[in-house]
Amino acid sequence: MRLLNGIPVSPGISIGRLHVIEQEEHIIRELTLSTDDDVKTEIAHFNSALKITSKELTEVKKRLSSHVGESESAILEAQIRLLSDPAIVDRTIALIGKEKKNAAFIFKRVVEEVLAKFMAIKDKYFAEKVNEIRDIYHRVLNHLLEDYPEGIRSISVDQKFVFGAHSLPPYEFVHFEKGDVLGIVTEVGGETSHLSIIARAFEIPTVVGCEDFLVYAKTGTEIIVDGFKGQVILSPDASTRERYSKIKERWLKDGKQLLLIKDLPTETEDGKLIDLAANIELPVELDSVIEHGAHSIGLCRTEFLFMLKTKQPEEEEQFRI
């Protein structure tokens, strides 16, 4: 049995078998382009990879909106915008022509330069941007190298696993419904990452930032994910499994019992009415707020208004939301 610690980002307890998502680094050769025509062909190849990736993400965004709503699916807008970012795209094209090298080699170098700048900034937001850029970087490279991995989409939804990976982009969940994924563990990520937002929307117990998880994790291993404490237990012994089974059972039972009284007035014994309000991060949580009997919204975290838009929303739009 091995206990690992990470950051809890979506509550709940999951107990099941682990499926590790392999994310090997691409081996990219440096190739020299002989003629101007070769350069033009390589630039066209690069633009084609960008267009294919953009088309894929746009389609995924549409499908994701049916799962978690239009506002939440808009988190993919940030990744789609990266595909036209001059700091990456224009510079890659310019260097292909200047150095007469293959697109994959140049693109990898340009992205690494951008990532290095973000990593030098000691800020949680920019740390999450690094993972977003990496996700897009791998997706474009897959098309440049014509080697597209299936990821978790190759797994039939009638198989329920805890998924483990170094990182997982949110678009991996477009083919799943709520309840299809038992839990998630990643080595990187934070509370505000796109994965964390989607995991909460899907109500998947999730722990991120679990360092060295893949050193010990193997597909098929029994795993417990504690989305309350941020703990991950590999190959639990019988007593630990039983303890967490009871915790999960009690948590689910308590939730059901509380739902039985959700429509009663929130009133103290001496007759004082209390406004039971809910704090929310995303509009998709409103259904749960209503189901659990809240009267109002106490705090609405408005970061999503800016994170999920291609431009700053107008004051009237913010007011309506």
mmCIF file of C-alpha atoms in Angstrom:
data_model
loop_
_atom_site.group_PDB
_atom_site.id
_atom_site.type_symbol
_atom_site.label_atom_id
_atom_site.label_comp_id
_atom_site.label_asym_id
_atom_site.label_seq_id
_atom_site.Cartn_x
_atom_site.Cartn_y
_atom_site.Cartn_z
ATOM 1 C CA MET A 1 0.000 0.000 0.000
ATOM 2 C CA ARG A 2 1.262 3.492 -0.876
ATOM 3 C CA LEU A 3 -0.172 6.850 0.191
ATOM 4 C CA LEU A 4 0.399 9.931 -1.992
ATOM 5 C CA ASN A 5 -0.775 13.502 -1.462
ATOM 6 C CA GLY A 6 -2.015 16.101 -3.909
ATOM 7 C CA ILE A 7 -4.530 18.929 -4.220
ATOM 8 C CA PRO A 8 -8.225 18.083 -3.773
ATOM 9 C CA VAL A 9 -10.208 19.879 -6.494
ATOM 10 C CA SER A 10 -13.445 17.881 -6.742
ATOM 11 C CA PRO A 11 -14.962 16.207 -3.664
ATOM 12 C CA GLY A 12 -15.957 12.602 -3.204
ATOM 13 C CA ILE A 13 -14.465 9.155 -2.696
ATOM 14 C CA SER A 14 -13.755 6.761 -5.549
ATOM 15 C CA ILE A 15 -12.593 3.167 -5.223
ATOM 16 C CA GLY A 16 -11.745 1.184 -8.330
ATOM 17 C CA ARG A 17 -9.138 0.106 -10.847
ATOM 18 C CA LEU A 18 -6.643 2.529 -12.309
ATOM 19 C CA HIS A 19 -6.079 3.169 -15.997
ATOM 20 C CA VAL A 20 -2.910 5.145 -16.708
ATOM 21 C CA ILE A 21 -2.991 7.418 -19.751
ATOM 22 C CA GLU A 22 0.354 7.130 -21.502
ATOM 23 C CA GLN A 23 1.658 10.493 -22.722
ATOM 24 C CA GLU A 24 5.083 9.886 -24.171
ATOM 25 C CA GLU A 25 7.189 12.778 -25.392
ATOM 26 C CA HIS A 26 7.557 13.026 -29.149
ATOM 27 C CA ILE A 27 10.978 12.327 -30.588
ATOM 28 C CA ILE A 28 11.457 14.990 -33.236
ATOM 29 C CA ARG A 29 14.270 14.948 -35.741
ATOM 30 C CA GLU A 30 15.808 18.123 -37.097
ATOM 31 C CA LEU A 31 15.441 18.121 -40.881
ATOM 32 C CA THR A 32 16.869 20.622 -43.352
ATOM 33 C CA LEU A 33 14.650 21.835 -46.204
ATOM 34 C CA SER A 34 16.514 21.944 -49.508
ATOM 35 C CA THR A 35 14.460 24.335 -51.623
ATOM 36 C CA ASP A 36 12.054 27.263 -51.324
ATOM 37 C CA ASP A 37 9.300 24.949 -52.503
ATOM 38 C CA ASP A 38 10.096 22.613 -49.595
ATOM 39 C CA VAL A 39 9.765 25.585 -47.234
ATOM 40 C CA LYS A 40 6.373 26.515 -48.703
ATOM 41 C CA THR A 41 5.215 22.907 -48.423
ATOM 42 C CA GLU A 42 6.337 22.710 -44.796
ATOM 43 C CA ILE A 43 4.566 25.961 -43.890
ATOM 44 C CA ALA A 44 1.420 24.673 -45.596
ATOM 45 C CA HIS A 45 1.770 21.431 -43.588
ATOM 46 C CA PHE A 46 2.027 23.461 -40.373
ATOM 47 C CA ASN A 47 -1.023 25.604 -41.241
ATOM 48 C CA SER A 48 -2.950 22.442 -42.067
ATOM 49 C CA ALA A 49 -2.136 20.945 -38.649
ATOM 50 C CA LEU A 50 -3.346 24.150 -36.988
ATOM 51 C CA LYS A 51 -6.602 24.129 -38.957
ATOM 52 C CA ILE A 52 -7.283 20.458 -38.213
ATOM 53 C CA THR A 53 -6.636 21.017 -34.511
ATOM 54 C CA SER A 54 -8.859 24.106 -34.446
ATOM 55 C CA LYS A 55 -11.662 22.232 -36.222
ATOM 56 C CA GLU A 56 -11.378 19.328 -33.768
ATOM 57 C CA LEU A 57 -11.484 21.579 -30.703
ATOM 58 C CA THR A 58 -14.421 23.568 -32.073
ATOM 59 C CA GLU A 59 -16.352 20.333 -32.582
ATOM 60 C CA VAL A 60 -15.377 19.103 -29.120
ATOM 61 C CA LYS A 61 -16.512 22.440 -27.653
ATOM 62 C CA LYS A 62 -19.969 21.946 -29.206
ATOM 63 C CA ARG A 63 -20.268 18.438 -27.820
ATOM 64 C CA LEU A 64 -18.939 19.462 -24.403
ATOM 65 C CA SER A 65 -21.576 22.195 -24.182
ATOM 66 C CA SER A 66 -24.267 19.491 -24.210
ATOM 67 C CA HIS A 67 -22.655 17.974 -21.079
ATOM 68 C CA VAL A 68 -21.863 20.991 -18.935
ATOM 69 C CA GLY A 69 -23.386 24.011 -20.651
ATOM 70 C CA GLU A 70 -22.237 26.659 -23.083
ATOM 71 C CA SER A 71 -20.383 28.772 -20.517
ATOM 72 C CA GLU A 72 -18.293 25.875 -19.238
ATOM 73 C CA SER A 73 -17.507 24.490 -22.689
ATOM 74 C CA ALA A 74 -16.125 27.927 -23.546
ATOM 75 C CA ILE A 75 -12.998 27.053 -21.561
ATOM 76 C CA LEU A 76 -11.796 25.518 -24.822
ATOM 77 C CA GLU A 77 -11.868 28.982 -26.392
ATOM 78 C CA ALA A 78 -8.579 29.759 -24.682
ATOM 79 C CA GLN A 79 -6.944 26.737 -26.297
ATOM 80 C CA ILE A 80 -8.473 27.471 -29.694
ATOM 81 C CA ARG A 81 -7.104 31.041 -29.465
ATOM 82 C CA LEU A 82 -3.625 29.657 -28.894
ATOM 83 C CA LEU A 83 -3.743 28.256 -32.420
ATOM 84 C CA SER A 84 -3.607 31.790 -33.799
ATOM 85 C CA ASP A 85 -1.300 33.336 -31.206
ATOM 86 C CA PRO A 86 1.333 35.339 -33.136
ATOM 87 C CA ALA A 87 3.967 34.605 -30.478
ATOM 88 C CA ILE A 88 3.729 30.941 -31.435
ATOM 89 C CA VAL A 89 2.261 30.710 -34.941
ATOM 90 C CA ASP A 90 3.861 33.692 -36.711
ATOM 91 C CA ARG A 91 7.219 33.055 -35.112
ATOM 92 C CA THR A 92 7.142 29.376 -36.126
ATOM 93 C CA ILE A 93 6.353 30.254 -39.745
ATOM 94 C CA ALA A 94 9.049 32.932 -39.831
ATOM 95 C CA LEU A 95 11.703 30.558 -38.445
ATOM 96 C CA ILE A 96 10.764 27.762 -40.852
ATOM 97 C CA GLY A 97 11.534 30.155 -43.706
ATOM 98 C CA LYS A 98 14.609 31.672 -42.108
ATOM 99 C CA GLU A 99 16.310 28.500 -40.881
ATOM 100 C CA LYS A 100 14.833 26.105 -43.490
ATOM 101 C CA LYS A 101 13.990 23.496 -40.869
ATOM 102 C CA ASN A 102 10.977 21.193 -40.535
ATOM 103 C CA ALA A 103 7.836 22.540 -38.862
ATOM 104 C CA ALA A 104 7.749 20.058 -35.971
ATOM 105 C CA PHE A 105 11.330 20.889 -34.953
ATOM 106 C CA ILE A 106 10.764 24.660 -35.090
ATOM 107 C CA PHE A 107 7.319 24.513 -33.476
ATOM 108 C CA LYS A 108 8.664 22.499 -30.547
ATOM 109 C CA ARG A 109 11.430 25.038 -29.964
ATOM 110 C CA VAL A 110 9.106 28.051 -30.170
ATOM 111 C CA VAL A 111 6.628 26.494 -27.741
ATOM 112 C CA GLU A 112 9.417 25.644 -25.292
ATOM 113 C CA GLU A 113 10.569 29.286 -25.415
ATOM 114 C CA VAL A 114 7.041 30.484 -24.599
ATOM 115 C CA LEU A 115 6.656 27.911 -21.817
ATOM 116 C CA ALA A 116 9.954 28.996 -20.264
ATOM 117 C CA LYS A 117 8.676 32.578 -20.014
ATOM 118 C CA PHE A 118 5.448 31.474 -18.327
ATOM 119 C CA MET A 119 7.290 29.145 -15.953
ATOM 120 C CA ALA A 120 9.548 32.002 -14.867
ATOM 121 C CA ILE A 121 6.482 33.850 -13.539
ATOM 122 C CA LYS A 122 5.690 32.656 -10.024
ATOM 123 C CA ASP A 123 1.923 32.812 -10.321
ATOM 124 C CA LYS A 124 -0.740 30.068 -10.164
ATOM 125 C CA TYR A 125 -2.612 31.430 -13.186
ATOM 126 C CA PHE A 126 0.462 31.345 -15.407
ATOM 127 C CA ALA A 127 1.358 27.895 -14.116
ATOM 128 C CA GLU A 128 -1.993 26.663 -15.426
ATOM 129 C CA LYS A 129 -1.353 28.407 -18.759
ATOM 130 C CA VAL A 130 1.737 26.216 -19.146
ATOM 131 C CA ASN A 131 -0.417 23.084 -19.089
ATOM 132 C CA GLU A 132 -2.922 24.571 -21.550
ATOM 133 C CA ILE A 133 -0.138 25.411 -24.005
ATOM 134 C CA ARG A 134 1.378 21.935 -23.581
ATOM 135 C CA ASP A 135 -1.978 20.323 -24.387
ATOM 136 C CA ILE A 136 -2.289 22.276 -27.624
ATOM 137 C CA TYR A 137 1.383 21.742 -28.432
ATOM 138 C CA HIS A 138 0.972 17.948 -28.250
ATOM 139 C CA ARG A 139 -2.246 18.007 -30.235
ATOM 140 C CA VAL A 140 -0.696 20.006 -33.094
ATOM 141 C CA LEU A 141 2.449 17.863 -33.031
ATOM 142 C CA ASN A 142 0.309 14.746 -33.293
ATOM 143 C CA HIS A 143 -0.991 16.019 -36.611
ATOM 144 C CA LEU A 144 2.375 17.261 -37.806
ATOM 145 C CA LEU A 145 3.820 13.821 -37.138
ATOM 146 C CA GLU A 146 0.620 12.017 -38.165
ATOM 147 C CA ASP A 147 0.696 10.015 -34.957
ATOM 148 C CA TYR A 148 -2.544 10.691 -33.142
ATOM 149 C CA PRO A 149 -3.050 8.772 -29.847
ATOM 150 C CA GLU A 150 -6.563 7.832 -28.818
ATOM 151 C CA GLY A 151 -6.067 8.626 -25.140
ATOM 152 C CA ILE A 152 -9.004 7.723 -22.899
ATOM 153 C CA ARG A 153 -11.379 7.838 -25.863
ATOM 154 C CA SER A 154 -10.235 4.349 -26.859
ATOM 155 C CA ILE A 155 -11.809 2.947 -23.691
ATOM 156 C CA SER A 156 -15.406 1.809 -23.877
ATOM 157 C CA VAL A 157 -17.692 3.795 -21.576
ATOM 158 C CA ASP A 158 -19.073 0.571 -20.098
ATOM 159 C CA GLN A 159 -15.726 0.222 -18.343
ATOM 160 C CA LYS A 160 -15.419 2.490 -15.333
ATOM 161 C CA PHE A 161 -11.913 3.440 -14.233
ATOM 162 C CA VAL A 162 -10.006 5.944 -12.195
ATOM 163 C CA PHE A 163 -7.899 7.725 -14.811
ATOM 164 C CA GLY A 164 -4.344 8.713 -14.010
ATOM 165 C CA ALA A 165 -1.998 10.850 -16.101
ATOM 166 C CA HIS A 166 0.660 13.509 -15.971
ATOM 167 C CA SER A 167 -2.005 15.946 -17.170
ATOM 168 C CA LEU A 168 -5.407 15.658 -18.830
ATOM 169 C CA PRO A 169 -6.951 18.286 -21.102
ATOM 170 C CA PRO A 170 -10.680 18.917 -20.540
ATOM 171 C CA TYR A 171 -11.656 17.848 -24.050
ATOM 172 C CA GLU A 172 -10.838 14.221 -23.148
ATOM 173 C CA PHE A 173 -14.191 14.019 -21.319
ATOM 174 C CA VAL A 174 -16.450 14.930 -24.216
ATOM 175 C CA HIS A 175 -17.276 11.269 -24.918
ATOM 176 C CA PHE A 176 -18.314 10.532 -21.341
ATOM 177 C CA GLU A 177 -21.460 11.078 -19.298
ATOM 178 C CA LYS A 178 -21.613 11.781 -15.572
ATOM 179 C CA GLY A 179 -20.769 8.605 -13.688
ATOM 180 C CA ASP A 180 -18.680 7.048 -16.451
ATOM 181 C CA VAL A 181 -15.383 8.138 -14.865
ATOM 182 C CA LEU A 182 -14.819 6.987 -11.273
ATOM 183 C CA GLY A 183 -12.024 9.404 -10.443
ATOM 184 C CA ILE A 184 -9.057 11.364 -11.757
ATOM 185 C CA VAL A 185 -5.475 11.771 -10.549
ATOM 186 C CA THR A 186 -2.875 13.940 -12.286
ATOM 187 C CA GLU A 187 0.667 14.939 -11.443
ATOM 188 C CA VAL A 188 0.165 18.588 -12.369
ATOM 189 C CA GLY A 189 -2.686 21.087 -12.134
ATOM 190 C CA GLY A 190 -4.372 23.322 -9.619
ATOM 191 C CA GLU A 191 -7.767 24.373 -8.304
ATOM 192 C CA THR A 192 -8.390 26.769 -11.199
ATOM 193 C CA SER A 193 -7.229 24.493 -14.013
ATOM 194 C CA HIS A 194 -9.660 23.653 -16.803
ATOM 195 C CA LEU A 195 -9.549 19.994 -15.795
ATOM 196 C CA SER A 196 -10.584 20.892 -12.232
ATOM 197 C CA ILE A 197 -13.506 22.974 -13.486
ATOM 198 C CA ILE A 198 -14.794 20.160 -15.692
ATOM 199 C CA ALA A 199 -14.213 17.507 -12.993
ATOM 200 C CA ARG A 200 -16.368 19.479 -10.553
ATOM 201 C CA ALA A 201 -19.044 19.936 -13.209
ATOM 202 C CA PHE A 202 -19.047 16.161 -13.832
ATOM 203 C CA GLU A 203 -18.879 15.491 -10.050
ATOM 204 C CA ILE A 204 -15.783 13.301 -10.442
ATOM 205 C CA PRO A 205 -13.607 12.892 -7.317
ATOM 206 C CA THR A 206 -10.313 14.414 -8.426
ATOM 207 C CA VAL A 207 -6.839 14.999 -7.037
ATOM 208 C CA VAL A 208 -4.293 17.024 -9.019
ATOM 209 C CA GLY A 209 -0.711 18.056 -8.327
ATOM 210 C CA CYS A 210 0.083 14.545 -7.076
ATOM 211 C CA GLU A 211 3.827 14.544 -7.675
ATOM 212 C CA ASP A 212 5.539 11.315 -8.775
ATOM 213 C CA PHE A 213 2.182 9.572 -9.094
ATOM 214 C CA LEU A 214 3.208 7.857 -12.330
ATOM 215 C CA VAL A 215 6.384 6.539 -10.712
ATOM 216 C CA TYR A 216 4.248 4.165 -8.662
ATOM 217 C CA ALA A 217 0.973 3.957 -10.617
ATOM 218 C CA LYS A 218 0.316 1.020 -12.926
ATOM 219 C CA THR A 219 -2.762 0.219 -15.006
ATOM 220 C CA GLY A 220 -4.948 -2.336 -13.239
ATOM 221 C CA THR A 221 -3.834 -1.344 -9.742
ATOM 222 C CA GLU A 222 -6.596 -0.867 -7.201
ATOM 223 C CA ILE A 223 -6.789 2.786 -6.166
ATOM 224 C CA ILE A 224 -8.664 5.009 -3.742
ATOM 225 C CA VAL A 225 -9.090 8.713 -4.544
ATOM 226 C CA ASP A 226 -10.014 10.965 -1.639
ATOM 227 C CA GLY A 227 -11.318 14.168 -3.206
ATOM 228 C CA PHE A 228 -11.851 15.700 0.236
ATOM 229 C CA LYS A 229 -8.320 15.453 1.641
ATOM 230 C CA GLY A 230 -6.367 15.196 -1.621
ATOM 231 C CA GLN A 231 -5.034 11.735 -0.797
ATOM 232 C CA VAL A 232 -4.415 8.880 -3.238
ATOM 233 C CA ILE A 233 -3.921 5.313 -2.028
ATOM 234 C CA LEU A 234 -2.469 2.665 -4.327
ATOM 235 C CA SER A 235 -3.007 -1.041 -3.602
ATOM 236 C CA PRO A 236 -4.920 -0.409 -0.358
ATOM 237 C CA ASP A 237 -4.947 -3.147 2.245
ATOM 238 C CA ALA A 238 -8.221 -4.705 3.351
ATOM 239 C CA SER A 239 -8.702 -2.486 6.415
ATOM 240 C CA THR A 240 -8.053 0.727 4.446
ATOM 241 C CA ARG A 241 -10.435 -0.351 1.678
ATOM 242 C CA GLU A 242 -13.121 -1.139 4.247
ATOM 243 C CA ARG A 243 -12.586 2.194 6.036
ATOM 244 C CA TYR A 244 -12.929 4.212 2.825
ATOM 245 C CA SER A 245 -15.922 2.155 1.724
ATOM 246 C CA LYS A 246 -17.654 3.133 4.956
ATOM 247 C CA ILE A 247 -16.659 6.801 4.496
ATOM 248 C CA LYS A 248 -18.083 6.778 0.969
ATOM 249 C CA GLU A 249 -21.256 4.989 2.066
ATOM 250 C CA ARG A 250 -21.765 7.408 4.972
ATOM 251 C CA TRP A 251 -21.166 10.434 2.726
ATOM 252 C CA LEU A 252 -23.718 9.239 0.166
ATOM 253 C CA LYS A 253 -26.205 8.314 2.916
ATOM 254 C CA ASP A 254 -25.828 11.697 4.625
ATOM 255 C CA GLY A 255 -26.393 13.432 1.296
ATOM 256 C CA LYS A 256 -29.607 11.509 0.683
ATOM 257 C CA GLN A 257 -30.869 12.203 4.200
ATOM 258 C CA LEU A 258 -30.174 15.903 3.890
ATOM 259 C CA LEU A 259 -32.114 16.024 0.620
ATOM 260 C CA LEU A 260 -35.201 14.843 2.526
ATOM 261 C CA ILE A 261 -35.286 18.116 4.478
ATOM 262 C CA LYS A 262 -34.152 20.479 1.721
ATOM 263 C CA ASP A 263 -37.643 21.986 1.271
ATOM 264 C CA LEU A 264 -38.215 22.715 4.961
ATOM 265 C CA PRO A 265 -37.959 26.374 6.018
ATOM 266 C CA THR A 266 -34.456 27.379 7.145
ATOM 267 C CA GLU A 267 -35.630 28.588 10.519
ATOM 268 C CA THR A 268 -34.050 28.434 13.963
ATOM 269 C CA GLU A 269 -35.946 27.050 16.966
ATOM 270 C CA ASP A 270 -36.686 30.588 18.171
ATOM 271 C CA GLY A 271 -38.263 31.518 14.838
ATOM 272 C CA LYS A 272 -35.458 33.366 13.059
ATOM 273 C CA LEU A 273 -35.389 32.816 9.298
ATOM 274 C CA ILE A 274 -31.971 32.214 7.749
ATOM 275 C CA ASP A 275 -31.235 32.804 4.063
ATOM 276 C CA LEU A 276 -29.559 29.617 2.858
ATOM 277 C CA ALA A 277 -27.311 30.742 0.007
ATOM 278 C CA ALA A 278 -24.887 28.840 -2.193
ATOM 279 C CA ASN A 279 -21.430 29.780 -3.404
ATOM 280 C CA ILE A 280 -20.819 28.881 -7.036
ATOM 281 C CA GLU A 281 -17.915 28.933 -9.455
ATOM 282 C CA LEU A 282 -19.790 28.149 -12.674
ATOM 283 C CA PRO A 283 -23.357 28.536 -13.990
ATOM 284 C CA VAL A 284 -23.589 24.760 -14.524
ATOM 285 C CA GLU A 285 -23.745 24.412 -10.731
ATOM 286 C CA LEU A 286 -27.143 26.146 -10.612
ATOM 287 C CA ASP A 287 -29.028 22.889 -11.159
ATOM 288 C CA SER A 288 -27.332 21.403 -8.112
ATOM 289 C CA VAL A 289 -27.988 24.589 -6.112
ATOM 290 C CA ILE A 290 -31.715 24.325 -6.851
ATOM 291 C CA GLU A 291 -31.789 20.559 -6.210
ATOM 292 C CA HIS A 292 -30.253 21.109 -2.772
ATOM 293 C CA GLY A 293 -32.765 23.755 -1.713
ATOM 294 C CA ALA A 294 -30.666 26.919 -1.654
ATOM 295 C CA HIS A 295 -32.623 30.191 -1.689
ATOM 296 C CA SER A 296 -30.050 32.386 -3.365
ATOM 297 C CA ILE A 297 -26.434 32.812 -4.427
ATOM 298 C CA GLY A 298 -24.176 34.086 -1.676
ATOM 299 C CA LEU A 299 -20.993 34.337 -3.736
ATOM 300 C CA CYS A 300 -20.569 33.986 -7.475
ATOM 301 C CA ARG A 301 -16.928 33.735 -8.458
ATOM 302 C CA THR A 302 -16.822 35.779 -11.628
ATOM 303 C CA GLU A 303 -13.387 34.726 -12.888
ATOM 304 C CA PHE A 304 -15.059 32.403 -15.389
ATOM 305 C CA LEU A 305 -16.525 35.451 -17.167
ATOM 306 C CA PHE A 306 -13.004 36.450 -18.139
ATOM 307 C CA MET A 307 -11.321 33.034 -18.372
ATOM 308 C CA LEU A 308 -13.853 31.656 -20.824
ATOM 309 C CA LYS A 309 -14.229 34.591 -23.208
ATOM 310 C CA THR A 310 -12.204 35.657 -26.221
ATOM 311 C CA LYS A 311 -12.503 39.271 -25.025
ATOM 312 C CA GLN A 312 -13.511 41.065 -21.851
ATOM 313 C CA PRO A 313 -17.312 40.821 -21.465
ATOM 314 C CA GLU A 314 -19.287 44.064 -21.493
ATOM 315 C CA GLU A 315 -20.734 45.305 -18.205
ATOM 316 C CA GLU A 316 -24.300 44.560 -19.372
ATOM 317 C CA GLU A 317 -23.386 40.950 -20.162
ATOM 318 C CA GLN A 318 -21.791 40.530 -16.745
ATOM 319 C CA PHE A 319 -24.900 42.031 -15.134
ATOM 320 C CA ARG A 320 -27.241 39.650 -16.977
ATOM 321 C CA ILE A 321 -25.190 36.591 -15.982
#
